[in-house]
Amino acid sequence: FIGGPSGGWGGGYEAGVHLHFLAQHYDNLPDVMIFTQDMPAEHSANFFPWLRCLKPETLTFTSFSDIFIQDRVTSKWRHKSKNLGAVVEQCWRNMLNAFHLGELVKPRDEPHMSGYCCAQFAVSKAAVLRYPRESFCTARHLMADGVGNCHYGDLDWEILSQNKSKEGIVQRDSQTFNKHTSGAWEHLNHVVFGGQPLMGHARTQVDNCLNFRGNDQCPGSPANNTAMCEELIEEQQKGATKKSP
């Protein structure tokens, strides 16, 4: 499902298209879904090799990217000429609130995230259905609605980590600057679908073994060979059993 830069739900780039699909087809979703951007191989050279190696029977969520973003903050978008930091933070908070995850960022704290970039991922139907359709409709409305605005009215300055500028003006979304609306989606996929904290972790071999077939069965897979994967998964399950009360 590919998001475009303009027109229809593509006004929110890939976020608009992805969220519209999930809201519209919520009652008739396939068991596994693949979401991507236009020209996926340009964002991740692994996209097509890994795509054919997916393991749908145990897959929950995985990114196709090998670019791991470490400790990114919303003030990254705060520039002298384009003060977008507060708008980006508002977008992130709105996205989290849509999925009832707003408590992950306390008022006046600046959001920090670590995770894989680029909104190119596979997700199971079960992971999507952890949320009601309303969440996807709310996120679609905030992130897209055909024009890419992720917030309406004045920003929620009482909870943002950044203060209002002296001029009282913050650059809002436009067709020139609205990529940060879809940016909220791609920076938070691991939280919404992967169940990770904002400061997510890099994928482990156990993750790869659960989400992809072994590289002996599917050349190009990020997972170890099948026998090693079975051992890793068994070890993880034994460890989880020991921790259980």
PDB file of C-alpha atoms in Angstrom:
ATOM      1  CA  PHE A   1       0.000   0.000   0.000  1.00  0.00           C
ATOM      2  CA  ILE A   2       1.851   3.019  -1.276  1.00  0.00           C
ATOM      3  CA  GLY A   3       1.511   6.657  -0.198  1.00  0.00           C
ATOM      4  CA  GLY A   4       1.963   9.470  -2.683  1.00  0.00           C
ATOM      5  CA  PRO A   5       2.837  13.132  -2.106  1.00  0.00           C
ATOM      6  CA  SER A   6      -0.398  14.702  -3.245  1.00  0.00           C
ATOM      7  CA  GLY A   7      -4.025  14.042  -4.040  1.00  0.00           C
ATOM      8  CA  GLY A   8      -6.666  12.147  -2.063  1.00  0.00           C
ATOM      9  CA  TRP A   9      -5.391  10.398   1.047  1.00  0.00           C
ATOM     10  CA  GLY A  10      -1.855  10.853  -0.281  1.00  0.00           C
ATOM     11  CA  GLY A  11      -2.019  14.373   1.128  1.00  0.00           C
ATOM     12  CA  GLY A  12      -0.585  12.767   4.252  1.00  0.00           C
ATOM     13  CA  TYR A  13       1.998  10.913   2.151  1.00  0.00           C
ATOM     14  CA  GLU A  14       2.214   7.194   2.978  1.00  0.00           C
ATOM     15  CA  ALA A  15       0.565   7.825   6.377  1.00  0.00           C
ATOM     16  CA  GLY A  16      -2.677   8.894   4.721  1.00  0.00           C
ATOM     17  CA  VAL A  17      -2.833   5.857   2.467  1.00  0.00           C
ATOM     18  CA  HIS A  18      -1.826   3.346   5.157  1.00  0.00           C
ATOM     19  CA  LEU A  19      -4.272   4.682   7.734  1.00  0.00           C
ATOM     20  CA  HIS A  20      -7.105   4.978   5.236  1.00  0.00           C
ATOM     21  CA  PHE A  21      -6.663   1.336   4.257  1.00  0.00           C
ATOM     22  CA  LEU A  22      -6.696   0.179   7.882  1.00  0.00           C
ATOM     23  CA  ALA A  23      -9.768   2.244   8.737  1.00  0.00           C
ATOM     24  CA  GLN A  24     -11.679   1.290   5.589  1.00  0.00           C
ATOM     25  CA  HIS A  25     -10.901  -2.456   5.626  1.00  0.00           C
ATOM     26  CA  TYR A  26     -10.737  -2.978   9.397  1.00  0.00           C
ATOM     27  CA  ASP A  27     -13.393  -5.739   9.339  1.00  0.00           C
ATOM     28  CA  ASN A  28     -11.839  -7.610   6.422  1.00  0.00           C
ATOM     29  CA  LEU A  29      -8.075  -7.469   6.886  1.00  0.00           C
ATOM     30  CA  PRO A  30      -5.695 -10.108   5.501  1.00  0.00           C
ATOM     31  CA  ASP A  31      -3.650 -12.137   7.994  1.00  0.00           C
ATOM     32  CA  VAL A  32      -0.443 -10.253   7.085  1.00  0.00           C
ATOM     33  CA  MET A  33      -0.127  -6.798   5.528  1.00  0.00           C
ATOM     34  CA  ILE A  34       2.816  -5.098   3.859  1.00  0.00           C
ATOM     35  CA  PHE A  35       3.030  -1.320   4.024  1.00  0.00           C
ATOM     36  CA  THR A  36       5.567   0.708   2.110  1.00  0.00           C
ATOM     37  CA  GLN A  37       6.431   3.978   0.449  1.00  0.00           C
ATOM     38  CA  ASP A  38       6.704   4.709  -3.219  1.00  0.00           C
ATOM     39  CA  MET A  39       9.865   3.158  -4.720  1.00  0.00           C
ATOM     40  CA  PRO A  40      10.509   0.923  -1.677  1.00  0.00           C
ATOM     41  CA  ALA A  41      13.957  -0.271  -2.754  1.00  0.00           C
ATOM     42  CA  GLU A  42      15.228   3.316  -2.590  1.00  0.00           C
ATOM     43  CA  HIS A  43      14.358   3.424   1.107  1.00  0.00           C
ATOM     44  CA  SER A  44      15.554  -0.103   1.842  1.00  0.00           C
ATOM     45  CA  ALA A  45      17.672  -2.241  -0.456  1.00  0.00           C
ATOM     46  CA  ASN A  46      16.487  -5.268   1.551  1.00  0.00           C
ATOM     47  CA  PHE A  47      12.807  -4.708   0.847  1.00  0.00           C
ATOM     48  CA  PHE A  48      12.229  -7.242  -1.932  1.00  0.00           C
ATOM     49  CA  PRO A  49      14.707  -9.921  -0.752  1.00  0.00           C
ATOM     50  CA  TRP A  50      13.222  -9.835   2.748  1.00  0.00           C
ATOM     51  CA  LEU A  51       9.635  -9.605   1.493  1.00  0.00           C
ATOM     52  CA  ARG A  52       9.755 -13.036  -0.097  1.00  0.00           C
ATOM     53  CA  CYS A  53      11.257 -14.537   3.096  1.00  0.00           C
ATOM     54  CA  LEU A  54       8.495 -13.492   5.509  1.00  0.00           C
ATOM     55  CA  LYS A  55       7.225 -16.127   7.938  1.00  0.00           C
ATOM     56  CA  PRO A  56       3.510 -15.295   8.245  1.00  0.00           C
ATOM     57  CA  GLU A  57       2.683 -18.020  10.771  1.00  0.00           C
ATOM     58  CA  THR A  58       4.717 -16.323  13.544  1.00  0.00           C
ATOM     59  CA  LEU A  59       5.114 -12.768  12.267  1.00  0.00           C
ATOM     60  CA  THR A  60       3.746  -9.949  14.404  1.00  0.00           C
ATOM     61  CA  PHE A  61       5.597  -6.845  13.236  1.00  0.00           C
ATOM     62  CA  THR A  62       8.903  -6.186  11.479  1.00  0.00           C
ATOM     63  CA  SER A  63      10.492  -3.317   9.619  1.00  0.00           C
ATOM     64  CA  PHE A  64      12.136  -3.884   6.254  1.00  0.00           C
ATOM     65  CA  SER A  65      14.695  -1.178   6.980  1.00  0.00           C
ATOM     66  CA  ASP A  66      18.232  -1.718   8.219  1.00  0.00           C
ATOM     67  CA  ILE A  67      18.588   1.966   9.174  1.00  0.00           C
ATOM     68  CA  PHE A  68      18.250   2.149  12.942  1.00  0.00           C
ATOM     69  CA  ILE A  69      17.621   5.664  14.279  1.00  0.00           C
ATOM     70  CA  GLN A  70      19.197   6.141  17.690  1.00  0.00           C
ATOM     71  CA  ASP A  71      17.713   8.611  20.195  1.00  0.00           C
ATOM     72  CA  ARG A  72      16.057  11.065  17.814  1.00  0.00           C
ATOM     73  CA  VAL A  73      14.324  14.072  19.380  1.00  0.00           C
ATOM     74  CA  THR A  74      11.659  16.359  17.958  1.00  0.00           C
ATOM     75  CA  SER A  75      13.838  19.453  18.407  1.00  0.00           C
ATOM     76  CA  LYS A  76      15.816  18.071  15.445  1.00  0.00           C
ATOM     77  CA  TRP A  77      13.235  19.908  13.327  1.00  0.00           C
ATOM     78  CA  ARG A  78      13.712  23.204  15.118  1.00  0.00           C
ATOM     79  CA  HIS A  79      15.524  25.567  12.756  1.00  0.00           C
ATOM     80  CA  LYS A  80      16.024  29.289  12.821  1.00  0.00           C
ATOM     81  CA  SER A  81      14.127  29.836   9.574  1.00  0.00           C
ATOM     82  CA  LYS A  82      11.564  27.044   9.968  1.00  0.00           C
ATOM     83  CA  ASN A  83      10.598  26.466  13.590  1.00  0.00           C
ATOM     84  CA  LEU A  84       8.953  23.089  13.037  1.00  0.00           C
ATOM     85  CA  GLY A  85      10.039  21.409  16.272  1.00  0.00           C
ATOM     86  CA  ALA A  86       6.815  22.166  18.150  1.00  0.00           C
ATOM     87  CA  VAL A  87       4.646  21.058  15.215  1.00  0.00           C
ATOM     88  CA  VAL A  88       6.552  17.780  14.900  1.00  0.00           C
ATOM     89  CA  GLU A  89       6.195  17.141  18.631  1.00  0.00           C
ATOM     90  CA  GLN A  90       2.469  17.894  18.427  1.00  0.00           C
ATOM     91  CA  CYS A  91       2.128  15.422  15.564  1.00  0.00           C
ATOM     92  CA  TRP A  92       3.897  12.700  17.540  1.00  0.00           C
ATOM     93  CA  ARG A  93       1.724  13.319  20.591  1.00  0.00           C
ATOM     94  CA  ASN A  94      -1.456  13.306  18.487  1.00  0.00           C
ATOM     95  CA  MET A  95      -0.457  10.005  16.895  1.00  0.00           C
ATOM     96  CA  LEU A  96       0.194   8.393  20.275  1.00  0.00           C
ATOM     97  CA  ASN A  97      -3.080   9.763  21.660  1.00  0.00           C
ATOM     98  CA  ALA A  98      -5.015   8.256  18.759  1.00  0.00           C
ATOM     99  CA  PHE A  99      -3.890   4.821  19.947  1.00  0.00           C
ATOM    100  CA  HIS A 100      -4.298   5.636  23.669  1.00  0.00           C
ATOM    101  CA  LEU A 101      -0.524   5.696  24.121  1.00  0.00           C
ATOM    102  CA  GLY A 102      -0.198   9.340  25.130  1.00  0.00           C
ATOM    103  CA  GLU A 103       1.075   8.432  28.598  1.00  0.00           C
ATOM    104  CA  LEU A 104       4.369   7.365  27.013  1.00  0.00           C
ATOM    105  CA  VAL A 105       5.392  11.042  26.840  1.00  0.00           C
ATOM    106  CA  LYS A 106       4.749  13.145  29.925  1.00  0.00           C
ATOM    107  CA  PRO A 107       3.672  16.800  29.597  1.00  0.00           C
ATOM    108  CA  ARG A 108       6.621  19.123  28.962  1.00  0.00           C
ATOM    109  CA  ASP A 109       8.974  16.194  28.263  1.00  0.00           C
ATOM    110  CA  GLU A 110      10.541  16.130  24.825  1.00  0.00           C
ATOM    111  CA  PRO A 111       9.836  12.872  22.971  1.00  0.00           C
ATOM    112  CA  HIS A 112      12.866  10.679  22.266  1.00  0.00           C
ATOM    113  CA  MET A 113      12.684   7.671  19.969  1.00  0.00           C
ATOM    114  CA  SER A 114      14.871   4.869  18.690  1.00  0.00           C
ATOM    115  CA  GLY A 115      13.680   2.561  15.936  1.00  0.00           C
ATOM    116  CA  TYR A 116      13.863   1.663  12.274  1.00  0.00           C
ATOM    117  CA  CYS A 117      12.945   4.335   9.775  1.00  0.00           C
ATOM    118  CA  CYS A 118      10.841   4.748   6.725  1.00  0.00           C
ATOM    119  CA  ALA A 119       7.354   3.237   7.282  1.00  0.00           C
ATOM    120  CA  GLN A 120       8.156   0.047   5.375  1.00  0.00           C
ATOM    121  CA  PHE A 121       6.973  -2.862   7.450  1.00  0.00           C
ATOM    122  CA  ALA A 122       4.970  -6.053   7.711  1.00  0.00           C
ATOM    123  CA  VAL A 123       2.316  -6.406  10.395  1.00  0.00           C
ATOM    124  CA  SER A 124      -0.109  -9.145  11.374  1.00  0.00           C
ATOM    125  CA  LYS A 125      -3.867  -8.768  11.502  1.00  0.00           C
ATOM    126  CA  ALA A 126      -3.720  -9.627  15.220  1.00  0.00           C
ATOM    127  CA  ALA A 127      -1.353  -6.715  15.899  1.00  0.00           C
ATOM    128  CA  VAL A 128      -3.687  -4.299  14.107  1.00  0.00           C
ATOM    129  CA  LEU A 129      -6.783  -5.573  15.912  1.00  0.00           C
ATOM    130  CA  ARG A 130      -5.304  -4.757  19.307  1.00  0.00           C
ATOM    131  CA  TYR A 131      -6.779  -1.319  18.581  1.00  0.00           C
ATOM    132  CA  PRO A 132     -10.378  -0.404  17.726  1.00  0.00           C
ATOM    133  CA  ARG A 133     -11.219   0.965  14.298  1.00  0.00           C
ATOM    134  CA  GLU A 134     -11.768   4.326  15.964  1.00  0.00           C
ATOM    135  CA  SER A 135      -8.024   4.659  16.591  1.00  0.00           C
ATOM    136  CA  PHE A 136      -7.215   4.375  12.899  1.00  0.00           C
ATOM    137  CA  CYS A 137     -10.018   6.772  11.972  1.00  0.00           C
ATOM    138  CA  THR A 138      -8.722   9.301  14.503  1.00  0.00           C
ATOM    139  CA  ALA A 139      -5.141   8.948  13.299  1.00  0.00           C
ATOM    140  CA  ARG A 140      -6.292   9.231   9.684  1.00  0.00           C
ATOM    141  CA  HIS A 141      -8.160  12.419  10.486  1.00  0.00           C
ATOM    142  CA  LEU A 142      -5.230  13.961  12.326  1.00  0.00           C
ATOM    143  CA  MET A 143      -2.478  12.833  10.003  1.00  0.00           C
ATOM    144  CA  ALA A 144      -4.123  13.096   6.623  1.00  0.00           C
ATOM    145  CA  ASP A 145      -7.714  14.024   5.785  1.00  0.00           C
ATOM    146  CA  GLY A 146      -6.483  14.765   2.303  1.00  0.00           C
ATOM    147  CA  VAL A 147      -4.368  17.818   3.150  1.00  0.00           C
ATOM    148  CA  GLY A 148      -1.723  16.534   5.555  1.00  0.00           C
ATOM    149  CA  ASN A 149      -2.580  18.650   8.582  1.00  0.00           C
ATOM    150  CA  CYS A 150      -1.812  16.745  11.773  1.00  0.00           C
ATOM    151  CA  HIS A 151      -3.300  19.339  14.110  1.00  0.00           C
ATOM    152  CA  TYR A 152      -6.120  21.838  14.012  1.00  0.00           C
ATOM    153  CA  GLY A 153      -6.174  25.097  15.926  1.00  0.00           C
ATOM    154  CA  ASP A 154      -3.457  26.413  18.196  1.00  0.00           C
ATOM    155  CA  LEU A 155      -0.801  23.989  19.391  1.00  0.00           C
ATOM    156  CA  ASP A 156      -1.140  22.492  22.890  1.00  0.00           C
ATOM    157  CA  TRP A 157       1.571  24.691  24.347  1.00  0.00           C
ATOM    158  CA  GLU A 158       0.805  23.705  27.943  1.00  0.00           C
ATOM    159  CA  ILE A 159       2.074  20.147  27.306  1.00  0.00           C
ATOM    160  CA  LEU A 160       4.732  20.692  24.619  1.00  0.00           C
ATOM    161  CA  SER A 161       8.390  20.714  25.615  1.00  0.00           C
ATOM    162  CA  GLN A 162       9.006  23.785  23.452  1.00  0.00           C
ATOM    163  CA  ASN A 163       7.741  27.254  24.260  1.00  0.00           C
ATOM    164  CA  LYS A 164       5.826  29.470  21.906  1.00  0.00           C
ATOM    165  CA  SER A 165       8.042  31.789  19.904  1.00  0.00           C
ATOM    166  CA  LYS A 166       8.101  35.475  20.806  1.00  0.00           C
ATOM    167  CA  GLU A 167       6.402  36.261  17.539  1.00  0.00           C
ATOM    168  CA  GLY A 168       3.711  33.725  18.358  1.00  0.00           C
ATOM    169  CA  ILE A 169       4.180  32.119  14.964  1.00  0.00           C
ATOM    170  CA  VAL A 170       5.119  28.529  14.216  1.00  0.00           C
ATOM    171  CA  GLN A 171       5.361  27.221  10.663  1.00  0.00           C
ATOM    172  CA  ARG A 172       2.406  24.928  10.054  1.00  0.00           C
ATOM    173  CA  ASP A 173       1.909  22.084   7.630  1.00  0.00           C
ATOM    174  CA  SER A 174       1.888  22.905   3.955  1.00  0.00           C
ATOM    175  CA  GLN A 175       2.596  20.978   0.787  1.00  0.00           C
ATOM    176  CA  THR A 176       6.170  22.202   1.239  1.00  0.00           C
ATOM    177  CA  PHE A 177       6.688  21.153   4.842  1.00  0.00           C
ATOM    178  CA  ASN A 178       4.075  18.484   5.541  1.00  0.00           C
ATOM    179  CA  LYS A 179       6.333  15.451   5.444  1.00  0.00           C
ATOM    180  CA  HIS A 180       6.498  15.567   9.229  1.00  0.00           C
ATOM    181  CA  THR A 181       2.860  14.468   9.344  1.00  0.00           C
ATOM    182  CA  SER A 182       3.807  11.145   7.774  1.00  0.00           C
ATOM    183  CA  GLY A 183       7.006  11.405   9.800  1.00  0.00           C
ATOM    184  CA  ALA A 184       4.995  10.885  12.979  1.00  0.00           C
ATOM    185  CA  TRP A 185       3.669   7.634  11.494  1.00  0.00           C
ATOM    186  CA  GLU A 186       7.047   6.304  10.419  1.00  0.00           C
ATOM    187  CA  HIS A 187       8.781   7.251  13.675  1.00  0.00           C
ATOM    188  CA  LEU A 188       6.147   5.486  15.798  1.00  0.00           C
ATOM    189  CA  ASN A 189       5.295   2.283  13.900  1.00  0.00           C
ATOM    190  CA  HIS A 190       7.429   0.219  16.265  1.00  0.00           C
ATOM    191  CA  VAL A 191       5.432   1.575  19.219  1.00  0.00           C
ATOM    192  CA  VAL A 192       1.951   1.185  17.717  1.00  0.00           C
ATOM    193  CA  PHE A 193       2.387  -2.242  16.115  1.00  0.00           C
ATOM    194  CA  GLY A 194       5.560  -3.623  17.666  1.00  0.00           C
ATOM    195  CA  GLY A 195       4.506  -2.923  21.240  1.00  0.00           C
ATOM    196  CA  GLN A 196       7.904  -1.393  21.946  1.00  0.00           C
ATOM    197  CA  PRO A 197       8.643   1.688  24.043  1.00  0.00           C
ATOM    198  CA  LEU A 198       9.551   4.907  22.239  1.00  0.00           C
ATOM    199  CA  MET A 199      13.209   4.015  22.777  1.00  0.00           C
ATOM    200  CA  GLY A 200      12.895   0.788  20.822  1.00  0.00           C
ATOM    201  CA  HIS A 201      15.531  -1.876  20.347  1.00  0.00           C
ATOM    202  CA  ALA A 202      17.393  -3.058  17.306  1.00  0.00           C
ATOM    203  CA  ARG A 203      16.084  -6.369  15.959  1.00  0.00           C
ATOM    204  CA  THR A 204      17.647  -9.493  17.405  1.00  0.00           C
ATOM    205  CA  GLN A 205      18.208 -12.831  15.738  1.00  0.00           C
ATOM    206  CA  VAL A 206      15.206 -14.162  17.674  1.00  0.00           C
ATOM    207  CA  ASP A 207      13.127 -11.369  16.103  1.00  0.00           C
ATOM    208  CA  ASN A 208      14.435 -12.314  12.665  1.00  0.00           C
ATOM    209  CA  CYS A 209      13.745 -15.999  13.265  1.00  0.00           C
ATOM    210  CA  LEU A 210      10.149 -15.288  14.264  1.00  0.00           C
ATOM    211  CA  ASN A 211       9.484 -12.958  11.344  1.00  0.00           C
ATOM    212  CA  PHE A 212      11.504 -14.542   8.513  1.00  0.00           C
ATOM    213  CA  ARG A 213      12.266 -18.020   7.231  1.00  0.00           C
ATOM    214  CA  GLY A 214      15.800 -19.307   7.747  1.00  0.00           C
ATOM    215  CA  ASN A 215      18.424 -18.257   5.213  1.00  0.00           C
ATOM    216  CA  ASP A 216      18.936 -21.919   4.236  1.00  0.00           C
ATOM    217  CA  GLN A 217      15.325 -22.013   3.032  1.00  0.00           C
ATOM    218  CA  CYS A 218      15.197 -18.463   1.695  1.00  0.00           C
ATOM    219  CA  PRO A 219      18.524 -16.990   0.515  1.00  0.00           C
ATOM    220  CA  GLY A 220      18.777 -13.316   1.442  1.00  0.00           C
ATOM    221  CA  SER A 221      16.781 -13.717   4.663  1.00  0.00           C
ATOM    222  CA  PRO A 222      18.103 -11.813   7.703  1.00  0.00           C
ATOM    223  CA  ALA A 223      17.387 -14.901   9.842  1.00  0.00           C
ATOM    224  CA  ASN A 224      19.929 -17.619  10.672  1.00  0.00           C
ATOM    225  CA  ASN A 225      19.535 -21.096   9.241  1.00  0.00           C
ATOM    226  CA  THR A 226      16.400 -22.967  10.270  1.00  0.00           C
ATOM    227  CA  ALA A 227      18.061 -25.274  12.831  1.00  0.00           C
ATOM    228  CA  MET A 228      19.737 -22.368  14.628  1.00  0.00           C
ATOM    229  CA  CYS A 229      16.498 -20.406  14.608  1.00  0.00           C
ATOM    230  CA  GLU A 230      14.643 -23.282  16.220  1.00  0.00           C
ATOM    231  CA  GLU A 231      17.276 -23.406  18.982  1.00  0.00           C
ATOM    232  CA  LEU A 232      17.098 -19.646  19.580  1.00  0.00           C
ATOM    233  CA  ILE A 233      13.306 -19.633  19.763  1.00  0.00           C
ATOM    234  CA  GLU A 234      13.305 -22.625  22.129  1.00  0.00           C
ATOM    235  CA  GLU A 235      15.830 -20.900  24.405  1.00  0.00           C
ATOM    236  CA  GLN A 236      13.693 -17.763  24.468  1.00  0.00           C
ATOM    237  CA  GLN A 237      10.573 -19.747  25.328  1.00  0.00           C
ATOM    238  CA  LYS A 238      12.372 -21.553  28.163  1.00  0.00           C
ATOM    239  CA  GLY A 239      13.595 -18.209  29.512  1.00  0.00           C
ATOM    240  CA  ALA A 240      10.096 -16.780  29.372  1.00  0.00           C
ATOM    241  CA  THR A 241       8.731 -19.818  31.234  1.00  0.00           C
ATOM    242  CA  LYS A 242      11.313 -19.430  34.020  1.00  0.00           C
ATOM    243  CA  LYS A 243      10.365 -15.782  34.494  1.00  0.00           C
ATOM    244  CA  SER A 244       6.659 -16.593  34.776  1.00  0.00           C
ATOM    245  CA  PRO A 245       5.347 -16.702  38.397  1.00  0.00           C
TER     246      PRO A 245
END
